Tab-separated table of C-alpha atoms and ligand atoms in Angstrom:
chain	number	residue	atom	x	y	z
A	1	UNK	CA	230.225	-118.287	-241.040
A	2	UNK	CA	227.261	-120.411	-241.825
A	3	UNK	CA	226.085	-120.033	-238.217
A	4	UNK	CA	226.207	-116.315	-238.499
A	5	UNK	CA	224.267	-116.579	-241.724
A	6	UNK	CA	221.467	-118.501	-240.136
A	7	UNK	CA	221.242	-115.997	-237.218
A	8	UNK	CA	220.959	-113.309	-239.672
A	9	UNK	CA	218.052	-115.148	-241.483
A	10	UNK	CA	216.196	-115.443	-238.213
A	11	UNK	CA	216.424	-111.884	-237.467
A	12	UNK	CA	215.140	-111.346	-240.915
A	13	UNK	CA	211.869	-113.452	-240.466
A	14	UNK	CA	210.990	-111.882	-237.037
A	15	UNK	CA	211.309	-108.751	-238.801
A	16	UNK	CA	208.607	-109.863	-241.138
A	17	UNK	CA	205.919	-110.589	-238.375
A	18	UNK	CA	203.357	-107.946	-237.824
A	19	UNK	CA	202.626	-106.387	-234.555
A	20	UNK	CA	199.071	-107.795	-234.752
A	21	UNK	CA	200.239	-111.312	-235.054
A	22	UNK	CA	202.355	-110.966	-231.994
A	23	UNK	CA	199.409	-109.659	-230.017
A	24	UNK	CA	197.160	-112.508	-231.140
A	25	UNK	CA	199.626	-115.098	-230.198
A	26	UNK	CA	199.936	-113.626	-226.777
A	27	UNK	CA	196.197	-113.720	-226.198
A	28	UNK	CA	196.004	-117.335	-227.229
A	29	UNK	CA	198.618	-118.353	-224.752
A	30	UNK	CA	196.904	-116.411	-222.046
A	31	UNK	CA	193.533	-118.132	-222.729
A	32	UNK	CA	195.095	-121.525	-222.552
A	33	UNK	CA	196.576	-120.756	-219.208
A	34	UNK	CA	193.291	-119.363	-217.940
A	35	UNK	CA	191.446	-122.438	-219.154
A	36	UNK	CA	193.898	-124.782	-217.497
A	37	UNK	CA	193.632	-122.881	-214.258
A	38	UNK	CA	189.838	-122.954	-214.511
A	39	UNK	CA	189.884	-126.665	-215.139
A	40	UNK	CA	192.001	-127.352	-212.133
A	41	UNK	CA	189.740	-125.157	-210.103
A	42	UNK	CA	186.692	-126.990	-211.326
A	43	UNK	CA	188.132	-130.364	-210.469
A	44	UNK	CA	188.989	-129.142	-207.024
A	45	UNK	CA	185.494	-127.706	-206.581
A	46	UNK	CA	183.861	-130.923	-207.863
A	47	UNK	CA	185.906	-133.086	-205.550
A	48	UNK	CA	185.075	-130.830	-202.680
A	49	UNK	CA	181.386	-131.003	-203.633
A	50	UNK	CA	181.406	-134.819	-203.604
A	51	UNK	CA	183.092	-134.896	-200.241
A	52	UNK	CA	180.818	-132.281	-198.800
A	53	UNK	CA	177.679	-133.884	-200.369
A	54	UNK	CA	178.452	-137.311	-198.821
A	55	UNK	CA	175.792	-139.353	-200.724
A	56	UNK	CA	174.222	-141.969	-198.375
A	57	UNK	CA	171.135	-144.162	-197.993
A	58	UNK	CA	168.281	-142.941	-195.872
A	59	UNK	CA	165.531	-145.407	-194.921
A	60	UNK	CA	162.311	-144.711	-193.015
A	61	UNK	CA	159.253	-146.723	-192.000
A	62	UNK	CA	155.948	-146.237	-193.622
A	63	UNK	CA	153.455	-146.275	-190.824
A	64	UNK	CA	154.097	-146.814	-187.126
A	65	UNK	CA	157.000	-148.450	-185.434
A	66	UNK	CA	154.588	-150.699	-183.567
A	67	UNK	CA	152.034	-152.495	-185.714
A	68	UNK	CA	149.053	-154.361	-184.290
A	69	UNK	CA	147.968	-157.276	-186.496
A	70	UNK	CA	145.065	-159.718	-186.082
A	71	UNK	CA	146.042	-163.330	-185.649
A	72	UNK	CA	144.976	-165.541	-188.502
A	73	UNK	CA	144.811	-162.661	-190.926
A	74	UNK	CA	147.344	-161.795	-193.585
A	75	UNK	CA	149.890	-159.210	-192.517
A	76	UNK	CA	149.454	-155.905	-194.313
A	77	UNK	CA	152.978	-154.509	-194.041
A	78	UNK	CA	153.144	-150.807	-194.890
A	79	UNK	CA	156.866	-151.332	-195.494
A	80	UNK	CA	159.668	-148.773	-195.564
A	81	UNK	CA	161.044	-146.337	-198.128
A	82	UNK	CA	164.712	-145.697	-198.950
A	83	UNK	CA	166.363	-142.887	-200.901
A	84	UNK	CA	169.826	-141.598	-201.523
A	85	UNK	CA	170.504	-138.296	-199.807
A	86	UNK	CA	173.409	-135.872	-199.779
A	87	UNK	CA	174.359	-132.730	-197.812
A	88	UNK	CA	174.816	-130.682	-200.814
A	89	UNK	CA	172.491	-131.901	-203.505
A	90	UNK	CA	169.706	-133.244	-201.332
A	91	UNK	CA	167.573	-136.322	-201.808
A	92	UNK	CA	167.388	-138.162	-205.066
A	93	UNK	CA	163.966	-138.604	-206.555
A	94	UNK	CA	164.073	-142.377	-207.073
A	95	UNK	CA	163.455	-144.891	-204.286
A	96	UNK	CA	165.952	-147.628	-203.929
A	97	UNK	CA	164.915	-151.224	-203.197
A	98	UNK	CA	164.278	-152.299	-199.597
A	99	UNK	CA	164.842	-155.838	-198.327
A	100	UNK	CA	162.586	-157.151	-195.558
A	101	UNK	CA	163.899	-159.547	-192.936
A	102	UNK	CA	161.749	-161.341	-190.344
A	103	UNK	CA	158.339	-162.771	-191.142
A	104	UNK	CA	155.715	-162.821	-188.373
A	105	UNK	CA	153.821	-166.102	-187.871
A	106	UNK	CA	150.332	-164.782	-188.347
A	107	UNK	CA	148.763	-167.934	-186.881
A	108	UNK	CA	150.505	-167.421	-183.582
A	109	UNK	CA	150.053	-164.664	-181.086
A	110	UNK	CA	153.407	-162.960	-180.411
A	111	UNK	CA	155.706	-159.990	-181.003
A	112	UNK	CA	157.790	-160.137	-184.151
A	113	UNK	CA	160.637	-157.817	-185.217
A	114	UNK	CA	160.646	-156.942	-188.911
A	115	UNK	CA	163.851	-155.327	-190.276
A	116	UNK	CA	164.024	-153.297	-193.492
A	117	UNK	CA	167.358	-152.811	-195.206
A	118	UNK	CA	168.610	-150.829	-198.211
A	119	UNK	CA	172.162	-150.818	-199.552
A	120	UNK	CA	174.137	-148.378	-201.672
A	121	UNK	CA	177.761	-148.761	-202.524
A	122	UNK	CA	178.578	-150.756	-199.444
A	123	UNK	CA	176.808	-148.207	-197.343
A	124	UNK	CA	173.526	-149.618	-196.118
A	125	UNK	CA	170.865	-148.398	-193.791
A	126	UNK	CA	168.158	-150.215	-191.870
A	127	UNK	CA	165.136	-149.628	-189.739
A	128	UNK	CA	162.734	-151.946	-187.974
A	129	UNK	CA	159.290	-152.231	-186.525
A	130	UNK	CA	157.634	-154.519	-184.019
A	131	UNK	CA	154.586	-156.430	-185.283
A	132	UNK	CA	152.266	-157.447	-182.439
A	133	UNK	CA	150.147	-160.384	-183.573
A	134	UNK	CA	147.128	-160.380	-181.308
A	135	UNK	CA	143.664	-161.929	-181.036
A	136	UNK	CA	141.119	-159.192	-180.675
A	137	UNK	CA	138.241	-161.105	-182.267
A	138	UNK	CA	135.664	-162.255	-179.730
A	139	UNK	CA	134.256	-165.779	-179.957
A	140	UNK	CA	130.945	-166.282	-181.675
A	141	UNK	CA	127.968	-167.630	-179.737
A	142	UNK	CA	125.339	-169.324	-181.878
A	143	UNK	CA	121.963	-170.124	-180.334
A	144	UNK	CA	120.014	-173.071	-181.662
A	145	UNK	CA	116.296	-172.834	-182.078
A	146	UNK	CA	114.001	-175.798	-182.263
A	147	UNK	CA	111.170	-175.110	-184.623
A	148	UNK	CA	107.966	-174.590	-182.758
A	149	UNK	CA	109.536	-175.160	-179.373
A	150	UNK	CA	107.630	-173.744	-176.448
A	151	UNK	CA	108.660	-174.026	-172.832
A	152	UNK	CA	107.334	-176.929	-170.833
A	153	UNK	CA	104.598	-176.460	-168.230
A	154	UNK	CA	106.308	-178.799	-165.797
A	155	UNK	CA	109.940	-177.844	-165.916
A	156	UNK	CA	109.847	-174.504	-167.710
A	157	UNK	CA	112.369	-173.795	-170.389
A	158	UNK	CA	114.645	-176.531	-171.652
A	159	UNK	CA	117.785	-175.253	-173.291
A	160	UNK	CA	117.561	-175.666	-177.047
A	161	UNK	CA	121.320	-175.603	-177.380
A	162	UNK	CA	124.142	-173.268	-178.269
A	163	UNK	CA	127.740	-173.264	-179.448
A	164	UNK	CA	130.648	-170.924	-178.899
A	165	UNK	CA	133.426	-170.957	-181.456
A	166	UNK	CA	136.577	-168.867	-181.183
A	167	UNK	CA	138.990	-168.114	-184.014
A	168	UNK	CA	141.951	-169.143	-181.854
A	169	UNK	CA	140.589	-171.426	-179.122
A	170	UNK	CA	138.176	-173.351	-181.334
A	171	UNK	CA	135.060	-174.819	-179.723
A	172	UNK	CA	134.663	-173.257	-176.290
A	173	UNK	CA	131.002	-174.155	-175.837
A	174	UNK	CA	131.865	-175.756	-172.509
A	175	UNK	CA	133.083	-172.408	-171.214
A	176	UNK	CA	129.803	-170.623	-171.823
A	177	UNK	CA	128.253	-169.218	-168.671
A	178	UNK	CA	124.481	-169.462	-168.891
A	179	UNK	CA	122.049	-167.680	-166.617
A	180	UNK	CA	118.299	-167.702	-166.812
A	181	UNK	CA	116.521	-164.647	-165.457
A	182	UNK	CA	112.755	-164.429	-165.741
A	183	UNK	CA	111.974	-165.054	-169.375
A	184	UNK	CA	115.475	-164.478	-170.694
A	185	UNK	CA	118.579	-166.583	-170.969
A	186	UNK	CA	121.963	-164.864	-170.961
A	187	UNK	CA	125.071	-166.471	-172.372
A	188	UNK	CA	128.617	-165.195	-172.107
A	189	UNK	CA	132.007	-166.586	-172.914
A	190	UNK	CA	135.556	-165.226	-172.914
A	191	UNK	CA	138.381	-166.508	-175.085
A	192	UNK	CA	141.947	-167.037	-173.915
A	193	UNK	CA	142.874	-163.506	-175.046
A	194	UNK	CA	140.143	-162.033	-172.927
A	195	UNK	CA	137.734	-161.221	-175.739
A	196	UNK	CA	134.190	-161.603	-174.483
A	197	UNK	CA	131.084	-162.522	-176.408
A	198	UNK	CA	127.530	-162.280	-175.160
A	199	UNK	CA	124.176	-163.471	-176.405
A	200	UNK	CA	120.693	-163.649	-175.034
A	201	UNK	CA	117.442	-165.261	-175.912
A	202	UNK	CA	113.862	-164.551	-175.123
A	203	UNK	CA	111.983	-167.585	-173.854
A	204	UNK	CA	108.679	-168.182	-175.561
A	205	UNK	CA	106.181	-169.342	-173.021
A	206	UNK	CA	102.821	-170.684	-173.895
A	207	UNK	CA	102.115	-172.518	-170.740
A	208	UNK	CA	98.864	-174.042	-169.836
A	209	UNK	CA	98.275	-176.941	-167.542
A	210	UNK	CA	98.536	-180.373	-169.081
A	211	UNK	CA	95.596	-182.501	-169.984
A	212	UNK	CA	95.788	-185.967	-168.502
A	213	UNK	CA	94.090	-188.211	-170.979
A	214	UNK	CA	93.016	-191.581	-169.630
A	215	UNK	CA	93.312	-194.316	-172.200
A	216	UNK	CA	90.268	-196.528	-171.949
A	217	UNK	CA	88.214	-193.739	-170.409
A	218	UNK	CA	87.373	-192.457	-166.967
A	219	UNK	CA	85.573	-195.613	-166.059
A	220	UNK	CA	86.915	-199.009	-166.980
A	221	UNK	CA	85.637	-202.477	-166.309
A	222	UNK	CA	88.245	-205.135	-165.797
A	223	UNK	CA	87.796	-208.808	-165.149
A	224	UNK	CA	89.240	-209.888	-161.812
A	225	UNK	CA	92.814	-211.027	-162.231
A	226	UNK	CA	96.143	-211.337	-160.503
A	227	UNK	CA	98.072	-209.258	-162.992
A	228	UNK	CA	96.409	-205.860	-163.212
A	229	UNK	CA	97.781	-203.283	-165.550
A	230	UNK	CA	96.445	-199.771	-165.777
A	231	UNK	CA	95.070	-199.203	-169.288
A	232	UNK	CA	97.379	-196.207	-169.428
A	233	UNK	CA	97.300	-192.457	-169.708
A	234	UNK	CA	99.108	-189.619	-171.302
A	235	UNK	CA	99.738	-186.060	-170.255
A	236	UNK	CA	100.380	-183.335	-172.799
A	237	UNK	CA	100.840	-179.717	-171.782
A	238	UNK	CA	99.538	-176.675	-173.629
A	239	UNK	CA	102.755	-176.493	-175.623
A	240	UNK	CA	102.490	-180.047	-176.805
A	241	UNK	CA	105.157	-181.410	-174.488
A	242	UNK	CA	104.707	-185.012	-173.410
A	243	UNK	CA	104.671	-185.102	-169.612
A	244	UNK	CA	103.329	-188.632	-169.267
A	245	UNK	CA	106.318	-189.882	-167.355
A	246	UNK	CA	105.704	-187.265	-164.640
A	247	UNK	CA	102.203	-188.419	-163.832
A	248	UNK	CA	101.790	-189.792	-160.338
A	249	UNK	CA	99.116	-192.348	-159.687
A	250	UNK	CA	97.551	-192.742	-156.265
A	251	UNK	CA	94.776	-194.992	-155.124
A	252	UNK	CA	94.762	-198.703	-155.184
A	253	UNK	CA	93.069	-201.358	-157.211
A	254	UNK	CA	92.804	-204.803	-155.673
A	255	UNK	CA	92.505	-206.576	-158.981
A	256	UNK	CA	91.540	-209.973	-157.581
A	257	UNK	CA	88.796	-208.515	-155.445
A	258	UNK	CA	85.572	-207.625	-157.175
A	259	UNK	CA	84.688	-204.015	-156.376
A	260	UNK	CA	84.851	-200.378	-157.425
A	261	UNK	CA	88.104	-198.490	-157.097
A	262	UNK	CA	89.218	-194.951	-157.778
A	263	UNK	CA	92.597	-193.994	-159.122
A	264	UNK	CA	93.888	-190.431	-159.070
A	265	UNK	CA	96.344	-189.246	-161.648
A	266	UNK	CA	98.154	-186.014	-160.995
A	267	UNK	CA	101.052	-183.989	-162.152
A	268	UNK	CA	102.471	-181.019	-160.264
A	269	UNK	CA	104.947	-178.476	-161.538
A	270	UNK	CA	107.619	-176.562	-159.671
A	271	UNK	CA	105.209	-173.725	-158.991
A	272	UNK	CA	102.930	-176.147	-157.175
A	273	UNK	CA	100.256	-176.093	-159.848
A	274	UNK	CA	98.500	-179.384	-160.358
A	275	UNK	CA	96.615	-181.106	-163.109
A	276	UNK	CA	94.538	-184.122	-162.195
A	277	UNK	CA	92.299	-186.845	-163.556
A	278	UNK	CA	90.315	-189.626	-161.916
A	279	UNK	CA	89.436	-193.044	-163.073
A	280	UNK	CA	86.935	-195.528	-161.726
A	281	UNK	CA	88.046	-199.106	-162.081
A	282	UNK	CA	85.344	-201.690	-161.762
A	283	UNK	CA	86.730	-205.122	-161.043
A	284	UNK	CA	84.116	-207.588	-162.187
A	285	UNK	CA	84.016	-211.364	-161.971
A	286	UNK	CA	85.299	-213.301	-164.937
A	287	UNK	CA	82.577	-215.097	-166.913
A	288	UNK	CA	80.961	-217.907	-165.009
A	289	UNK	CA	82.166	-221.343	-166.066
A	290	UNK	CA	79.479	-223.970	-166.134
A	291	UNK	CA	80.368	-227.442	-164.963
A	292	UNK	CA	79.512	-230.217	-167.380
A	293	UNK	CA	79.211	-233.649	-165.835
A	294	UNK	CA	79.822	-236.360	-168.416
A	295	UNK	CA	77.183	-239.034	-168.768
A	296	UNK	CA	79.644	-241.781	-169.593
A	297	UNK	CA	81.731	-243.487	-166.938
A	298	UNK	CA	84.721	-241.210	-166.403
A	299	UNK	CA	87.734	-241.277	-164.160
A	300	UNK	CA	89.897	-238.206	-163.720
A	301	UNK	CA	93.175	-239.423	-162.365
A	302	UNK	CA	95.008	-236.538	-160.692
A	303	UNK	CA	98.568	-236.576	-159.489
A	304	UNK	CA	99.807	-234.027	-156.958
A	305	UNK	CA	103.186	-232.729	-155.814
A	306	UNK	CA	105.208	-233.715	-158.877
A	307	UNK	CA	106.965	-233.686	-161.135
A	308	UNK	CA	109.377	-236.188	-159.654
A	309	UNK	CA	111.619	-239.067	-160.589
A	310	UNK	CA	108.498	-241.212	-161.193
A	311	UNK	CA	106.651	-238.867	-163.511
A	312	UNK	CA	108.246	-240.011	-166.768
A	313	UNK	CA	107.423	-243.612	-165.964
A	314	UNK	CA	103.854	-242.628	-165.171
A	315	UNK	CA	103.560	-240.802	-168.498
A	316	UNK	CA	104.826	-243.908	-170.290
A	317	UNK	CA	102.108	-246.033	-168.711
A	318	UNK	CA	99.377	-243.502	-169.435
A	319	UNK	CA	100.548	-243.300	-173.061
A	320	UNK	CA	100.437	-247.075	-173.392
A	321	UNK	CA	96.797	-247.126	-172.305
A	322	UNK	CA	95.938	-243.921	-174.148
A	323	UNK	CA	94.702	-242.567	-170.841
A	324	UNK	CA	94.715	-238.867	-169.931
A	325	UNK	CA	95.290	-237.515	-166.464
A	326	UNK	CA	95.850	-234.239	-164.626
A	327	UNK	CA	99.001	-233.069	-162.860
A	328	UNK	CA	98.802	-230.504	-160.055
A	329	UNK	CA	102.413	-229.559	-160.020
A	330	UNK	CA	104.856	-228.090	-157.542
A	331	UNK	CA	108.100	-226.213	-157.823
A	332	UNK	CA	110.469	-228.071	-155.605
A	333	UNK	CA	112.141	-230.532	-157.982
A	334	UNK	CA	113.505	-228.412	-160.828
A	335	UNK	CA	115.342	-231.342	-162.372
A	336	UNK	CA	111.975	-232.776	-163.426
A	337	UNK	CA	110.283	-229.604	-164.629
A	338	UNK	CA	110.522	-230.786	-168.222
A	339	UNK	CA	108.012	-233.533	-167.368
A	340	UNK	CA	105.427	-230.735	-167.154
A	341	UNK	CA	105.989	-229.914	-170.809
A	342	UNK	CA	105.937	-233.560	-171.803
A	343	UNK	CA	102.690	-234.212	-169.953
A	344	UNK	CA	101.083	-231.167	-171.558
A	345	UNK	CA	102.189	-232.163	-175.041
A	346	UNK	CA	100.854	-235.668	-174.508
A	347	UNK	CA	97.378	-234.345	-173.807
A	348	UNK	CA	97.346	-234.287	-170.027
A	349	UNK	CA	96.079	-231.322	-168.058
A	350	UNK	CA	98.408	-229.220	-165.949
A	351	UNK	CA	97.201	-227.332	-162.903
A	352	UNK	CA	98.859	-225.266	-160.197
A	353	UNK	CA	99.391	-226.879	-156.856
A	354	UNK	CA	102.095	-224.924	-155.042
A	355	UNK	CA	105.592	-223.620	-155.465
A	356	UNK	CA	106.666	-224.489	-151.933
A	357	UNK	CA	103.845	-226.663	-150.597
A	358	UNK	CA	104.795	-225.198	-147.223
A	359	UNK	CA	101.538	-224.260	-145.506
A	360	UNK	CA	103.100	-221.600	-143.330
A	361	UNK	CA	104.368	-219.922	-146.479
A	362	UNK	CA	101.596	-220.289	-149.013
A	363	UNK	CA	98.821	-219.728	-146.440
A	364	UNK	CA	100.556	-216.909	-144.556
A	365	UNK	CA	98.195	-214.389	-146.111
A	366	UNK	CA	96.283	-213.808	-149.327
A	367	UNK	CA	99.165	-212.157	-151.131
A	368	UNK	CA	101.575	-214.917	-150.092
A	369	UNK	CA	99.249	-217.428	-151.697
A	370	UNK	CA	99.072	-215.341	-154.883
A	371	UNK	CA	102.850	-214.938	-155.028
A	372	UNK	CA	103.287	-218.687	-154.691
A	373	UNK	CA	100.559	-219.236	-157.264
A	374	UNK	CA	101.965	-216.767	-159.794
A	375	UNK	CA	105.365	-218.375	-159.561
A	376	UNK	CA	103.803	-221.687	-160.507
A	377	UNK	CA	101.717	-220.114	-163.216
A	378	UNK	CA	104.876	-218.713	-164.804
A	379	UNK	CA	106.706	-222.020	-164.458
A	380	UNK	CA	103.880	-223.873	-166.185
A	381	UNK	CA	103.774	-221.256	-168.918
A	382	UNK	CA	107.506	-221.618	-169.435
A	383	UNK	CA	107.133	-225.378	-169.858
A	384	UNK	CA	103.906	-225.500	-171.856
A	385	UNK	CA	103.521	-222.096	-173.520
A	386	UNK	CA	100.057	-221.903	-172.061
A	387	UNK	CA	98.461	-220.496	-168.926
A	388	UNK	CA	96.383	-222.886	-166.891
A	389	UNK	CA	93.111	-222.094	-165.141
A	390	UNK	CA	93.162	-225.259	-163.037
A	391	UNK	CA	94.517	-225.538	-159.517
A	392	UNK	CA	94.304	-227.513	-156.357
A	393	UNK	CA	94.792	-226.005	-152.914
A	394	UNK	CA	97.673	-227.569	-151.002
A	395	UNK	CA	95.878	-229.890	-148.576
A	396	UNK	CA	92.659	-229.486	-150.579
A	397	UNK	CA	89.987	-226.824	-150.035
A	398	UNK	CA	88.821	-228.533	-146.853
A	399	UNK	CA	92.172	-228.308	-145.110
A	400	UNK	CA	92.108	-226.833	-141.635
A	401	UNK	CA	95.854	-226.457	-141.188
A	402	UNK	CA	95.687	-223.105	-143.011
A	403	UNK	CA	93.615	-221.740	-140.120
A	404	UNK	CA	96.794	-221.702	-138.023
A	405	UNK	CA	98.329	-219.153	-140.378
A	406	UNK	CA	95.413	-217.141	-141.696
A	407	UNK	CA	91.890	-217.705	-140.497
A	408	UNK	CA	89.338	-217.678	-143.303
A	409	UNK	CA	91.952	-217.736	-146.029
A	410	UNK	CA	90.503	-220.655	-147.971
A	411	UNK	CA	87.042	-219.055	-147.988
A	412	UNK	CA	88.494	-215.812	-149.317
A	413	UNK	CA	90.772	-217.469	-151.845
A	414	UNK	CA	88.023	-219.767	-153.134
A	415	UNK	CA	85.954	-216.675	-153.985
A	416	UNK	CA	88.807	-214.606	-155.372
A	417	UNK	CA	90.142	-217.430	-157.480
A	418	UNK	CA	86.692	-218.285	-158.834
A	419	UNK	CA	86.034	-214.601	-159.633
A	420	UNK	CA	89.298	-214.579	-161.549
A	421	UNK	CA	88.160	-217.516	-163.644
A	422	UNK	CA	90.305	-220.160	-162.005
A	423	UNK	CA	88.773	-223.500	-161.183
A	424	UNK	CA	89.916	-225.436	-158.154
A	425	UNK	CA	89.546	-229.159	-157.817
A	426	UNK	CA	89.366	-231.424	-154.841
A	427	UNK	CA	88.785	-235.160	-155.214
A	428	UNK	CA	86.078	-237.702	-154.717
A	429	UNK	CA	88.320	-240.764	-154.421
A	430	UNK	CA	91.414	-240.726	-152.226
A	431	UNK	CA	93.988	-243.349	-153.113
A	432	UNK	CA	95.293	-243.057	-149.585
A	433	UNK	CA	98.875	-242.886	-150.835
A	434	UNK	CA	99.724	-239.893	-148.654
A	435	UNK	CA	97.814	-239.777	-145.402
A	436	UNK	CA	95.392	-242.618	-146.012
A	437	UNK	CA	97.670	-245.396	-144.872
A	438	UNK	CA	98.144	-247.098	-148.235
A	439	UNK	CA	101.789	-248.138	-148.422
A	440	UNK	CA	101.724	-250.517	-151.396
A	441	UNK	CA	100.677	-250.410	-154.999
A	442	UNK	CA	98.124	-253.055	-154.238
A	443	UNK	CA	96.541	-250.942	-151.502
A	444	UNK	CA	96.502	-247.864	-153.745
A	445	UNK	CA	94.916	-249.730	-156.652
A	446	UNK	CA	92.370	-251.249	-154.308
A	447	UNK	CA	91.374	-247.886	-152.840
A	448	UNK	CA	91.035	-246.298	-156.271
A	449	UNK	CA	89.066	-249.044	-157.964
A	450	UNK	CA	86.807	-249.453	-154.950
A	451	UNK	CA	86.131	-245.692	-154.852
A	452	UNK	CA	85.564	-245.335	-158.576
A	453	UNK	CA	83.271	-248.279	-158.836
A	454	UNK	CA	80.734	-246.456	-156.687
A	455	UNK	CA	80.442	-243.421	-159.005
A	456	UNK	CA	79.948	-242.736	-162.693
A	457	UNK	CA	82.400	-239.838	-162.516
A	458	UNK	CA	85.330	-239.755	-160.111
A	459	UNK	CA	88.223	-237.443	-159.399
A	460	UNK	CA	91.026	-239.547	-157.953
A	461	UNK	CA	93.805	-238.207	-155.758
A	462	UNK	CA	97.248	-239.743	-156.138
A	463	UNK	CA	100.799	-238.447	-155.795
A	464	UNK	CA	103.384	-239.034	-158.496
A	465	UNK	CA	106.049	-238.428	-155.873
A	466	UNK	CA	105.318	-241.890	-154.538
A	467	UNK	CA	106.775	-244.752	-156.560
A	468	UNK	CA	104.339	-247.346	-155.238
A	469	UNK	CA	101.399	-245.133	-156.155
A	470	UNK	CA	102.707	-244.674	-159.695
A	471	UNK	CA	103.251	-248.444	-159.871
A	472	UNK	CA	99.551	-248.920	-159.102
A	473	UNK	CA	98.439	-246.938	-162.147
A	474	UNK	CA	98.720	-249.744	-164.696
A	475	UNK	CA	96.345	-252.021	-162.800
A	476	UNK	CA	93.971	-249.073	-162.233
A	477	UNK	CA	93.960	-248.368	-165.970
A	478	UNK	CA	93.410	-252.003	-166.816
A	479	UNK	CA	90.585	-252.248	-164.339
A	480	UNK	CA	89.025	-249.015	-165.649
A	481	UNK	CA	89.170	-250.080	-169.274
A	482	UNK	CA	87.710	-253.451	-168.389
A	483	UNK	CA	84.836	-251.770	-166.589
A	484	UNK	CA	84.021	-249.250	-169.305
A	485	UNK	CA	85.656	-246.139	-167.831
A	486	UNK	CA	87.352	-243.453	-169.845
A	487	UNK	CA	90.386	-241.746	-168.273
A	488	UNK	CA	90.209	-238.072	-169.010
A	489	UNK	CA	92.111	-234.933	-168.237
A	490	UNK	CA	90.324	-232.223	-166.274
A	491	UNK	CA	89.324	-228.987	-167.909
A	492	UNK	CA	87.594	-225.836	-166.670
A	493	UNK	CA	84.155	-227.346	-167.114
A	494	UNK	CA	84.952	-230.630	-165.376
A	495	UNK	CA	83.445	-231.990	-162.198
A	496	UNK	CA	85.312	-230.228	-159.384
A	497	UNK	CA	84.607	-232.674	-156.567
A	498	UNK	CA	84.660	-229.763	-154.118
A	499	UNK	CA	84.947	-230.475	-150.429
A	500	UNK	CA	83.237	-228.318	-147.848
A	501	UNK	CA	85.532	-225.431	-146.984
A	502	UNK	CA	86.522	-225.551	-143.350
A	503	UNK	CA	88.537	-222.358	-143.010
B	1	ZN	ZN1	99.886	-231.723	-152.225
């Protein structure tokens, strides 16, 4: 019964609802259903849109796929740009970051691949370009200029210098090809990449023939001598270039022979043009030397052909008696050359005799005599520090053996040597120690004292290559002192005791 009661109550409340309320309720339910259906539809549409849109990364290069870049420069990479793109909604406005892989070595010529990547939700994209690092810069040629330089009359233009420097190859000066055409010089050089550089220069010519200036003048006077040296000259061309070393001298001066000579100085360039100058050389005799004969009793002891093993002993004896003598020396015993210096330092006179003392050599001709003489002159200088003017002809001035080798040679030499200021000595007393038959000290001393006693002034011939002759000297000195003689060394003014020349 209770159940029935409740059913009845229900029926009673439904009965209370208005028709309007029922309608409203229905509409509400319907809207909910419509909304739910719309929602489902929307979700389906959205999902479809995402699938259809298919968002993905798109990347593209800025600039060309192949990029030419200069070696040694910094790479200017235009880069790449990346965006998200979809089929439905199109490209997004914001770029997404791009990673760059691969870095070209800009100091090295080559081809380098550069890759650009962009990623989005595990979906990346990439693109790449090839960078070609190349050398397209030509080398640089630098021409040097010497201030005030003007081309040379003799040899034309002398290169002032140049350099060629390349950005890759460095100094390639050695590779420069240089050509001179007329008044221009062309330079060209190519680097290892084939880039060529060129340069040219204009040659400044101010050519006029050189002046040859003769030092000492166009006419010079020179005392006769064996060692002639031209006073000198200089040649300067119109551009101020010194061409002295190109001057050629022709003509001949015989410096030992008094006379007038002409020398021609000339300089010729490659075009055959010539500049010249002439000089007159007057060879004049050296000042005349007057002979002074001493009034007091004087003996000039002279010793030929040394130095030898006996010379030191002879010098000892002379020193003991404070006597001076003269040595006409030779060059064939070098081990005793130092005796020449000793004799000189001890106040004795040194004169030239002969280097070889071989007649066929020293009398072969005039020049042979001079060569022999000069050798001795130098030897004496080396030992004494002084040049001597004294000499004695091998065999004396009256020798006739020289005629076999050169007729008239002694006559010629006597004049030449005198003109040159040399003084030759013969002798007035022969000790006989060489050809005179004296074989003992006693005989030598006898010959000398007998000869000297007849004259106030004597020039005595001995040889310090003979021991017995040297041994005779002490008794000669003693005799001389006892008889009031002074033993002196010869000098240029001394009594020459000349013999008659026989050749
Ligand atoms: Zn001799």
